[in-house]
PDB file of C-alpha atoms and ligand atoms in Angstrom:
ATOM      1  CA  MET A   1       0.296  -0.101   0.201  1.00 50.00           C
ATOM      2  CA  THR A   2       1.353   3.607  -0.685  1.00 62.00           C
ATOM      3  CA  GLN A   3       1.440   6.087   2.312  1.00 72.00           C
ATOM      4  CA  SER A   4      -0.617   8.862   2.083  1.00 84.00           C
ATOM      5  CA  THR A   5       1.818  12.221   2.022  1.00 90.00           C
ATOM      6  CA  LEU A   6      -0.850  14.208   4.226  1.00 96.00           C
ATOM      7  CA  HIS A   7       1.278  15.552   7.290  1.00 98.00           C
ATOM      8  CA  VAL A   8      -0.725  16.589  10.611  1.00 98.00           C
ATOM      9  CA  ALA A   9       1.206  17.779  13.358  1.00 98.00           C
ATOM     10  CA  ILE A  10      -0.125  18.051  16.865  1.00 98.00           C
ATOM     11  CA  ILE A  11       1.406  20.058  20.180  1.00 98.00           C
ATOM     12  CA  MET A  12      -0.253  18.037  23.063  1.00 98.00           C
ATOM     13  CA  ASP A  13      -0.665  20.688  25.747  1.00 98.00           C
ATOM     14  CA  GLY A  14      -2.820  20.803  28.704  1.00 98.00           C
ATOM     15  CA  ASN A  15      -1.528  17.618  30.510  1.00 98.00           C
ATOM     16  CA  GLY A  16      -0.892  19.669  33.579  1.00 98.00           C
ATOM     17  CA  ARG A  17      -4.594  21.258  33.678  1.00 98.00           C
ATOM     18  CA  TRP A  18      -5.897  18.116  33.037  1.00 98.00           C
ATOM     19  CA  ALA A  19      -4.196  16.995  36.222  1.00 98.00           C
ATOM     20  CA  ASP A  20      -5.006  20.335  37.822  1.00 98.00           C
ATOM     21  CA  ARG A  21      -8.690  20.236  37.812  1.00 98.00           C
ATOM     22  CA  ARG A  22      -8.692  16.591  39.304  1.00 98.00           C
ATOM     23  CA  GLY A  23      -6.519  17.249  41.819  1.00 98.00           C
ATOM     24  CA  LEU A  24      -3.703  15.120  40.329  1.00 98.00           C
ATOM     25  CA  PRO A  25      -0.033  15.575  40.413  1.00 97.00           C
ATOM     26  CA  ARG A  26       0.992  16.831  36.887  1.00 97.00           C
ATOM     27  CA  PHE A  27       2.489  13.164  35.783  1.00 97.00           C
ATOM     28  CA  ALA A  28      -0.934  11.798  36.074  1.00 98.00           C
ATOM     29  CA  GLY A  29      -1.623  14.251  33.534  1.00 98.00           C
ATOM     30  CA  HIS A  30       1.160  13.101  31.511  1.00 98.00           C
ATOM     31  CA  ARG A  31       0.066   9.586  31.714  1.00 97.00           C
ATOM     32  CA  SER A  32      -2.813  10.366  30.698  1.00 98.00           C
ATOM     33  CA  GLY A  33      -1.437  12.530  27.669  1.00 98.00           C
ATOM     34  CA  GLU A  34       0.378   9.340  26.864  1.00 97.00           C
ATOM     35  CA  ARG A  35      -2.555   7.006  26.624  1.00 97.00           C
ATOM     36  CA  ALA A  36      -4.314   9.894  24.699  1.00 98.00           C
ATOM     37  CA  LEU A  37      -1.554   9.251  22.279  1.00 98.00           C
ATOM     38  CA  ARG A  38      -1.561   5.482  21.956  1.00 97.00           C
ATOM     39  CA  GLY A  39      -5.319   6.466  20.946  1.00 97.00           C
ATOM     40  CA  VAL A  40      -4.664   9.130  18.196  1.00 98.00           C
ATOM     41  CA  THR A  41      -2.080   7.197  16.599  1.00 97.00           C
ATOM     42  CA  LYS A  42      -3.697   4.034  16.076  1.00 97.00           C
ATOM     43  CA  ALA A  43      -6.775   6.544  15.084  1.00 97.00           C
ATOM     44  CA  ALA A  44      -3.934   8.400  12.397  1.00 97.00           C
ATOM     45  CA  SER A  45      -2.888   5.159  10.584  1.00 94.00           C
ATOM     46  CA  ARG A  46      -7.123   4.103  10.332  1.00 93.00           C
ATOM     47  CA  GLN A  47      -7.836   7.522   8.709  1.00 93.00           C
ATOM     48  CA  GLY A  48      -4.849   7.700   6.143  1.00 91.00           C
ATOM     49  CA  ILE A  49      -2.791  10.158   7.395  1.00 97.00           C
ATOM     50  CA  GLY A  50       0.900   9.432   6.499  1.00 97.00           C
ATOM     51  CA  THR A  51       3.140  10.752   8.571  1.00 98.00           C
ATOM     52  CA  LEU A  52       1.926  12.230  12.067  1.00 98.00           C
ATOM     53  CA  THR A  53       4.520  14.468  14.489  1.00 98.00           C
ATOM     54  CA  VAL A  54       3.882  14.946  18.052  1.00 98.00           C
ATOM     55  CA  TYR A  55       5.528  17.440  20.125  1.00 98.00           C
ATOM     56  CA  ALA A  56       6.555  15.183  23.124  1.00 98.00           C
ATOM     57  CA  PHE A  57       9.151  17.069  25.004  1.00 98.00           C
ATOM     58  CA  SER A  58      10.825  20.751  23.399  1.00 98.00           C
ATOM     59  CA  ALA A  59      14.199  21.740  24.395  1.00 98.00           C
ATOM     60  CA  ASP A  60      12.723  24.366  26.735  1.00 98.00           C
ATOM     61  CA  ASN A  61      10.813  21.820  28.331  1.00 98.00           C
ATOM     62  CA  TRP A  62      14.606  21.042  30.374  1.00 98.00           C
ATOM     63  CA  LYS A  63      13.463  24.259  32.196  1.00 98.00           C
ATOM     64  CA  ARG A  64      10.416  22.327  34.467  1.00 97.00           C
ATOM     65  CA  PRO A  65      11.316  20.900  37.473  1.00 97.00           C
ATOM     66  CA  PRO A  66      13.956  17.672  37.974  1.00 97.00           C
ATOM     67  CA  ALA A  67      11.288  15.475  38.888  1.00 96.00           C
ATOM     68  CA  GLU A  68       8.933  16.411  36.085  1.00 97.00           C
ATOM     69  CA  VAL A  69      11.440  16.369  33.339  1.00 98.00           C
ATOM     70  CA  ARG A  70      12.640  12.770  34.702  1.00 97.00           C
ATOM     71  CA  ALA A  71       8.592  11.321  34.775  1.00 96.00           C
ATOM     72  CA  LEU A  72       8.601  12.562  31.441  1.00 97.00           C
ATOM     73  CA  MET A  73      11.885  11.067  30.279  1.00 98.00           C
ATOM     74  CA  PHE A  74      10.632   7.513  32.192  1.00 96.00           C
ATOM     75  CA  LEU A  75       7.082   7.775  30.385  1.00 97.00           C
ATOM     76  CA  LEU A  76       8.960   8.301  26.943  1.00 97.00           C
ATOM     77  CA  GLU A  77      10.871   5.167  27.712  1.00 97.00           C
ATOM     78  CA  THR A  78       7.976   3.178  28.742  1.00 96.00           C
ATOM     79  CA  HIS A  79       5.791   4.227  25.879  1.00 95.00           C
ATOM     80  CA  LEU A  80       8.313   3.035  23.540  1.00 96.00           C
ATOM     81  CA  ALA A  81       9.140  -0.383  25.121  1.00 93.00           C
ATOM     82  CA  LYS A  82       5.018  -0.980  25.402  1.00 94.00           C
ATOM     83  CA  GLU A  83       4.077   0.406  22.004  1.00 95.00           C
ATOM     84  CA  MET A  84       5.637  -2.089  19.747  1.00 96.00           C
ATOM     85  CA  ASP A  85       2.959  -4.291  19.183  1.00 95.00           C
ATOM     86  CA  MET A  86       0.761  -1.591  18.699  1.00 95.00           C
ATOM     87  CA  CYS A  87       3.240   0.018  16.152  1.00 96.00           C
ATOM     88  CA  ARG A  88       3.728  -3.591  14.340  1.00 95.00           C
ATOM     89  CA  GLU A  89      -0.471  -4.423  14.294  1.00 94.00           C
ATOM     90  CA  ASN A  90      -1.199  -0.625  12.840  1.00 94.00           C
ATOM     91  CA  GLY A  91       1.602  -0.553  10.308  1.00 96.00           C
ATOM     92  CA  VAL A  92       3.796   2.595  12.286  1.00 97.00           C
ATOM     93  CA  ARG A  93       7.047   3.492  11.694  1.00 98.00           C
ATOM     94  CA  LEU A  94       8.246   5.135  14.788  1.00 98.00           C
ATOM     95  CA  SER A  95      11.231   7.830  14.667  1.00 98.00           C
ATOM     96  CA  VAL A  96      12.410  10.368  16.872  1.00 98.00           C
ATOM     97  CA  ILE A  97      13.120  14.156  15.818  1.00 98.00           C
ATOM     98  CA  GLY A  98      15.663  16.302  18.178  1.00 98.00           C
ATOM     99  CA  ARG A  99      18.595  15.764  19.744  1.00 97.00           C
ATOM    100  CA  ARG A 100      19.671  13.034  21.621  1.00 97.00           C
ATOM    101  CA  ASP A 101      22.383  14.064  23.146  1.00 97.00           C
ATOM    102  CA  ARG A 102      21.069  15.429  25.961  1.00 98.00           C
ATOM    103  CA  ILE A 103      18.738  12.381  26.304  1.00 98.00           C
ATOM    104  CA  PRO A 104      19.168  10.060  29.689  1.00 97.00           C
ATOM    105  CA  GLU A 105      20.756   6.527  28.184  1.00 97.00           C
ATOM    106  CA  GLY A 106      18.069   4.484  28.885  1.00 97.00           C
ATOM    107  CA  ALA A 107      15.507   6.469  27.015  1.00 98.00           C
ATOM    108  CA  ARG A 108      17.894   6.918  24.255  1.00 98.00           C
ATOM    109  CA  LEU A 109      18.464   3.249  23.994  1.00 98.00           C
ATOM    110  CA  ALA A 110      14.704   2.315  23.688  1.00 97.00           C
ATOM    111  CA  ILE A 111      14.415   5.116  20.966  1.00 98.00           C
ATOM    112  CA  GLU A 112      17.121   3.303  19.029  1.00 98.00           C
ATOM    113  CA  GLU A 113      15.208  -0.081  19.453  1.00 97.00           C
ATOM    114  CA  ALA A 114      12.232   1.527  19.062  1.00 97.00           C
ATOM    115  CA  GLU A 115      13.116   2.644  15.448  1.00 98.00           C
ATOM    116  CA  ARG A 116      14.729  -0.298  14.817  1.00 97.00           C
ATOM    117  CA  ILE A 117      11.856  -2.835  15.323  1.00 97.00           C
ATOM    118  CA  THR A 118       9.253  -0.602  13.389  1.00 97.00           C
ATOM    119  CA  ARG A 119      11.415   0.550  10.565  1.00 97.00           C
ATOM    120  CA  GLY A 120       9.103  -1.718   7.849  1.00 97.00           C
ATOM    121  CA  GLY A 121       5.858   0.451   8.577  1.00 97.00           C
ATOM    122  CA  SER A 122       4.288   1.495   5.824  1.00 95.00           C
ATOM    123  CA  GLN A 123       0.603   3.001   7.205  1.00 96.00           C
ATOM    124  CA  LEU A 124       1.864   5.801   9.016  1.00 97.00           C
ATOM    125  CA  HIS A 125       5.138   7.891  10.049  1.00 98.00           C
ATOM    126  CA  LEU A 126       5.210   8.460  13.238  1.00 98.00           C
ATOM    127  CA  ARG A 127       7.436  11.050  14.871  1.00 98.00           C
ATOM    128  CA  LEU A 128       8.114  12.018  18.450  1.00 98.00           C
ATOM    129  CA  ALA A 129       9.823  15.621  18.694  1.00 98.00           C
ATOM    130  CA  VAL A 130      11.947  15.043  21.514  1.00 98.00           C
ATOM    131  CA  ASP A 131      14.523  17.626  23.338  1.00 98.00           C
ATOM    132  CA  TYR A 132      13.438  19.394  19.748  1.00 98.00           C
ATOM    133  CA  SER A 133      14.094  22.908  18.888  1.00 98.00           C
ATOM    134  CA  SER A 134      12.679  24.322  15.347  1.00 98.00           C
ATOM    135  CA  ARG A 135      14.900  27.099  15.284  1.00 98.00           C
ATOM    136  CA  ASP A 136      17.766  24.920  16.474  1.00 97.00           C
ATOM    137  CA  ALA A 137      17.042  22.310  13.696  1.00 96.00           C
ATOM    138  CA  LEU A 138      17.057  25.264  11.028  1.00 95.00           C
ATOM    139  CA  VAL A 139      20.558  26.358  12.369  1.00 93.00           C
ATOM    140  CA  GLU A 140      21.759  23.044  11.988  1.00 91.00           C
ATOM    141  CA  ALA A 141      20.576  22.628   8.908  1.00 90.00           C
ATOM    142  CA  SER A 142      22.039  26.204   7.458  1.00 87.00           C
ATOM    143  CA  LYS A 143      25.616  24.782   8.182  1.00 84.00           C
ATOM    144  CA  CYS A 144      25.480  21.862   6.224  1.00 76.00           C
ATOM    145  CA  LEU A 145      24.943  24.126   2.763  1.00 73.00           C
ATOM    146  CA  ALA A 146      26.870  26.313   1.098  1.00 67.00           C
ATOM    147  CA  ASN A 147      25.003  29.777   0.881  1.00 63.00           C
ATOM    148  CA  ASP A 148      23.379  29.535  -2.531  1.00 71.00           C
ATOM    149  CA  GLY A 149      20.063  30.308  -0.992  1.00 74.00           C
ATOM    150  CA  ASP A 150      18.538  26.854  -2.725  1.00 80.00           C
ATOM    151  CA  ARG A 151      15.170  26.023  -1.043  1.00 84.00           C
ATOM    152  CA  SER A 152      15.036  22.785  -1.809  1.00 85.00           C
ATOM    153  CA  ARG A 153      18.352  21.759  -1.102  1.00 83.00           C
ATOM    154  CA  PHE A 154      17.567  23.380   2.607  1.00 85.00           C
ATOM    155  CA  ALA A 155      14.116  21.539   2.648  1.00 86.00           C
ATOM    156  CA  ALA A 156      16.006  18.463   1.868  1.00 87.00           C
ATOM    157  CA  GLU A 157      19.117  19.065   4.496  1.00 87.00           C
ATOM    158  CA  LEU A 158      16.206  19.458   7.047  1.00 90.00           C
ATOM    159  CA  ASP A 159      14.452  16.156   6.140  1.00 91.00           C
ATOM    160  CA  SER A 160      11.181  16.670   7.501  1.00 94.00           C
ATOM    161  CA  PRO A 161       7.981  17.145   5.456  1.00 95.00           C
ATOM    162  CA  ASP A 162       5.978  20.316   4.957  1.00 95.00           C
ATOM    163  CA  VAL A 163       2.805  20.112   7.547  1.00 98.00           C
ATOM    164  CA  ASP A 164      -0.625  19.948   5.941  1.00 97.00           C
ATOM    165  CA  LEU A 165      -2.402  20.511   9.405  1.00 98.00           C
ATOM    166  CA  LEU A 166      -0.995  21.659  12.516  1.00 98.00           C
ATOM    167  CA  ILE A 167      -3.711  20.730  15.844  1.00 98.00           C
ATOM    168  CA  ARG A 168      -2.791  22.361  18.741  1.00 98.00           C
ATOM    169  CA  THR A 169      -5.080  21.113  22.105  1.00 98.00           C
ATOM    170  CA  GLY A 170      -4.813  23.271  25.376  1.00 98.00           C
ATOM    171  CA  GLY A 171      -6.660  26.378  24.016  1.00 98.00           C
ATOM    172  CA  GLU A 172      -3.196  28.357  23.780  1.00 98.00           C
ATOM    173  CA  LYS A 173      -2.450  29.754  19.946  1.00 98.00           C
ATOM    174  CA  ARG A 174       1.070  29.740  19.072  1.00 98.00           C
ATOM    175  CA  LEU A 175       3.688  27.343  17.423  1.00 98.00           C
ATOM    176  CA  SER A 176       6.131  27.416  20.289  1.00 98.00           C
ATOM    177  CA  ASP A 177       9.491  26.202  18.454  1.00 98.00           C
ATOM    178  CA  PHE A 178       7.619  23.736  16.746  1.00 98.00           C
ATOM    179  CA  LEU A 179       7.938  22.716  12.671  1.00 98.00           C
ATOM    180  CA  LEU A 180       8.332  26.771  12.004  1.00 98.00           C
ATOM    181  CA  TRP A 181       9.672  25.948   8.244  1.00 96.00           C
ATOM    182  CA  GLU A 182       7.435  23.123   7.713  1.00 97.00           C
ATOM    183  CA  CYS A 183       4.618  25.227   8.947  1.00 98.00           C
ATOM    184  CA  ALA A 184       5.263  27.813   6.199  1.00 96.00           C
ATOM    185  CA  TYR A 185       1.765  26.975   4.698  1.00 96.00           C
ATOM    186  CA  ALA A 186       0.281  24.799   7.082  1.00 97.00           C
ATOM    187  CA  GLU A 187      -3.496  24.853   8.166  1.00 97.00           C
ATOM    188  CA  LEU A 188      -3.539  25.595  11.662  1.00 98.00           C
ATOM    189  CA  TYR A 189      -6.508  24.111  13.997  1.00 98.00           C
ATOM    190  CA  PHE A 190      -6.867  25.269  17.537  1.00 98.00           C
ATOM    191  CA  THR A 191      -9.192  23.435  19.970  1.00 98.00           C
ATOM    192  CA  PRO A 192      -9.784  24.161  23.758  1.00 98.00           C
ATOM    193  CA  VAL A 193      -9.777  20.147  24.493  1.00 98.00           C
ATOM    194  CA  LEU A 194      -6.994  19.364  26.777  1.00 98.00           C
ATOM    195  CA  TRP A 195      -4.600  16.534  25.197  1.00 98.00           C
ATOM    196  CA  PRO A 196      -5.481  13.528  27.564  1.00 98.00           C
ATOM    197  CA  ASP A 197      -9.150  14.195  26.192  1.00 98.00           C
ATOM    198  CA  PHE A 198      -8.356  14.352  22.866  1.00 98.00           C
ATOM    199  CA  ASN A 199      -9.639  11.263  21.184  1.00 98.00           C
ATOM    200  CA  GLU A 200     -10.581  10.140  17.512  1.00 97.00           C
ATOM    201  CA  ASP A 201     -13.732  11.751  17.311  1.00 98.00           C
ATOM    202  CA  ASP A 202     -11.516  14.821  17.802  1.00 98.00           C
ATOM    203  CA  LEU A 203      -9.435  14.309  15.282  1.00 98.00           C
ATOM    204  CA  THR A 204     -12.271  13.119  13.106  1.00 98.00           C
ATOM    205  CA  GLU A 205     -13.320  17.123  13.279  1.00 98.00           C
ATOM    206  CA  ALA A 206      -9.682  18.706  12.756  1.00 98.00           C
ATOM    207  CA  LEU A 207      -9.124  16.519   9.632  1.00 97.00           C
ATOM    208  CA  ALA A 208     -13.257  17.685   9.191  1.00 97.00           C
ATOM    209  CA  ASP A 209     -12.185  21.182   9.388  1.00 97.00           C
ATOM    210  CA  TYR A 210      -8.984  20.867   7.371  1.00 97.00           C
ATOM    211  CA  SER A 211     -11.323  19.465   4.159  1.00 94.00           C
ATOM    212  CA  LYS A 212     -13.283  22.468   3.852  1.00 93.00           C
ATOM    213  CA  ARG A 213     -10.074  24.897   3.787  1.00 94.00           C
ATOM    214  CA  GLN A 214      -9.044  26.164   0.665  1.00 87.00           C
ATOM    215  CA  ARG A 215      -5.235  25.981   0.246  1.00 86.00           C
ATOM    216  CA  ARG A 216      -3.801  28.830  -1.984  1.00 83.00           C
ATOM    217  CA  PHE A 217      -0.045  28.458  -1.703  1.00 85.00           C
ATOM    218  CA  GLY A 218      -0.648  31.916  -2.304  1.00 83.00           C
ATOM    219  CA  GLY A 219      -1.551  31.427  -5.808  1.00 85.00           C
ATOM    220  CA  LEU A 220      -5.224  31.510  -6.909  1.00 80.00           C
ATOM    221  CA  ILE A 221      -6.382  27.723  -7.130  1.00 67.00           C
ATOM    222  CA  GLU A 222      -9.436  26.902  -4.724  1.00 57.00           C
ATOM    223  CA  LYS A 223      -9.535  23.538  -4.008  1.00 58.00           C
ATOM    224  CA  ALA A 224      -9.955  21.538  -1.174  1.00 61.00           C
ATOM    225  CA  ASP A 225      -6.863  19.063  -0.461  1.00 66.00           C
ATOM    226  CA  PRO A 226      -8.166  15.999  -3.009  1.00 63.00           C
ATOM    227  CA  ARG A 227      -6.340  13.629  -0.732  1.00 70.00           C
ATOM    228  CA  LEU A 228      -9.060  14.134   2.058  1.00 64.00           C
ATOM    229  CA  ALA A 229     -11.966  13.984  -0.833  1.00 47.00           C
ATOM    230  CA  ALA A 230     -10.748  10.564  -1.839  1.00 51.00           C
ATOM    231  CA  GLY A 231     -11.188   9.418   1.792  1.00 49.00           C
ATOM    232  CA  VAL A 232      -7.611   8.802   2.250  1.00 48.00           C
TER     233      VAL A 232
HETATM  234  C1  FPP B 301       2.687  19.854  27.518  1.00 52.34           C
HETATM  235  O1  FPP B 301       1.202  19.913  28.544  1.00 52.34           O
HETATM  236  C2  FPP B 301       2.711  18.406  27.539  1.00 52.34           C
HETATM  237  C3  FPP B 301       4.058  18.401  27.268  1.00 52.34           C
HETATM  238  C4  FPP B 301       5.046  18.987  27.931  1.00 52.34           C
HETATM  239  C5  FPP B 301       4.240  16.770  27.496  1.00 52.34           C
HETATM  240  C6  FPP B 301       3.923  16.048  26.583  1.00 52.34           C
HETATM  241  C7  FPP B 301       3.921  14.469  26.668  1.00 52.34           C
HETATM  242  C8  FPP B 301       2.914  13.553  26.819  1.00 52.34           C
HETATM  243  C9  FPP B 301       1.731  14.211  25.604  1.00 52.34           C
HETATM  244  C10 FPP B 301       3.216  12.213  27.235  1.00 52.34           C
HETATM  245  C11 FPP B 301       3.405  11.375  26.441  1.00 52.34           C
HETATM  246  C12 FPP B 301       4.834  11.596  25.632  1.00 52.34           C
HETATM  247  C13 FPP B 301       5.655  10.260  25.622  1.00 52.34           C
HETATM  248  C14 FPP B 301       6.774  11.334  26.629  1.00 52.34           C
HETATM  249  C15 FPP B 301       5.932   9.632  24.777  1.00 52.34           C
HETATM  250  P1  FPP B 301       1.453  20.623  29.313  1.00 52.34           P
HETATM  251  O2  FPP B 301       2.367  19.799  31.153  1.00 52.34           O
HETATM  252  O3  FPP B 301       2.377  21.820  29.701  1.00 52.34           O
HETATM  253  O4  FPP B 301       0.482  21.261  30.202  1.00 52.34           O
HETATM  254  P2  FPP B 301      -0.456  22.488  30.878  1.00 52.34           P
HETATM  255  O5  FPP B 301      -0.374  23.540  29.917  1.00 52.34           O
HETATM  256  O6  FPP B 301      -1.474  22.606  31.521  1.00 52.34           O
HETATM  257  O7  FPP B 301       0.462  22.544  32.310  1.00 52.34           O
END
């Protein structure tokens, strides 16, 4: 089966508030967020999304209290270990974008193992952004090029596809240093739903909203994305 080229990116925000509202520690919110990620990954594979990039830990998240950082890294490691069957069953290839050198060894080895095990997945490419900063990625990519101003070579160096639909949960309306180049013509979708509550119905709603957008890329052709019209 040919993999769809539709690229959806998600800023998974609102775990902390979800926990606060229930009088629970923030970690409980992240754990529920991890469950939501599993559900959305399966739904994305079913709904014909080709690439799903999710913001799991930003380079700025190191500023959080050490206990929360440790909890997130632990969650990352355990998530990777326990989701391998789900990935295989749903044709998911998993990879991680962002820096690797600051990630604790256990989580780093789990990333390498998950990438190895899932590399044959051909239905959905799930990219977890971990210790990720779009500005840093842009600076890195620019280092490898002669200064010839060639956009397509720069994009190839960045090795990250253009985003079609960017979803941010939790009610905030900003990009927070996520996929800045790739979102140049992304359709933006903001929802107040907190990430742990975000489910397949919410994803369907976001895709339905996206299917009504007229993407012109600065030109004049007004047409919805044909990949959705064809029921990808
Ligand atoms: C933002 O919510 C969320 C994060 C910083 C972490 C995202 C992590 C997950 C969804 C857990 C699963 C991911 C892994 C590690 C595989 P917030 O804490 O900023 O929420 P708030 O804005 O309500 O405080």
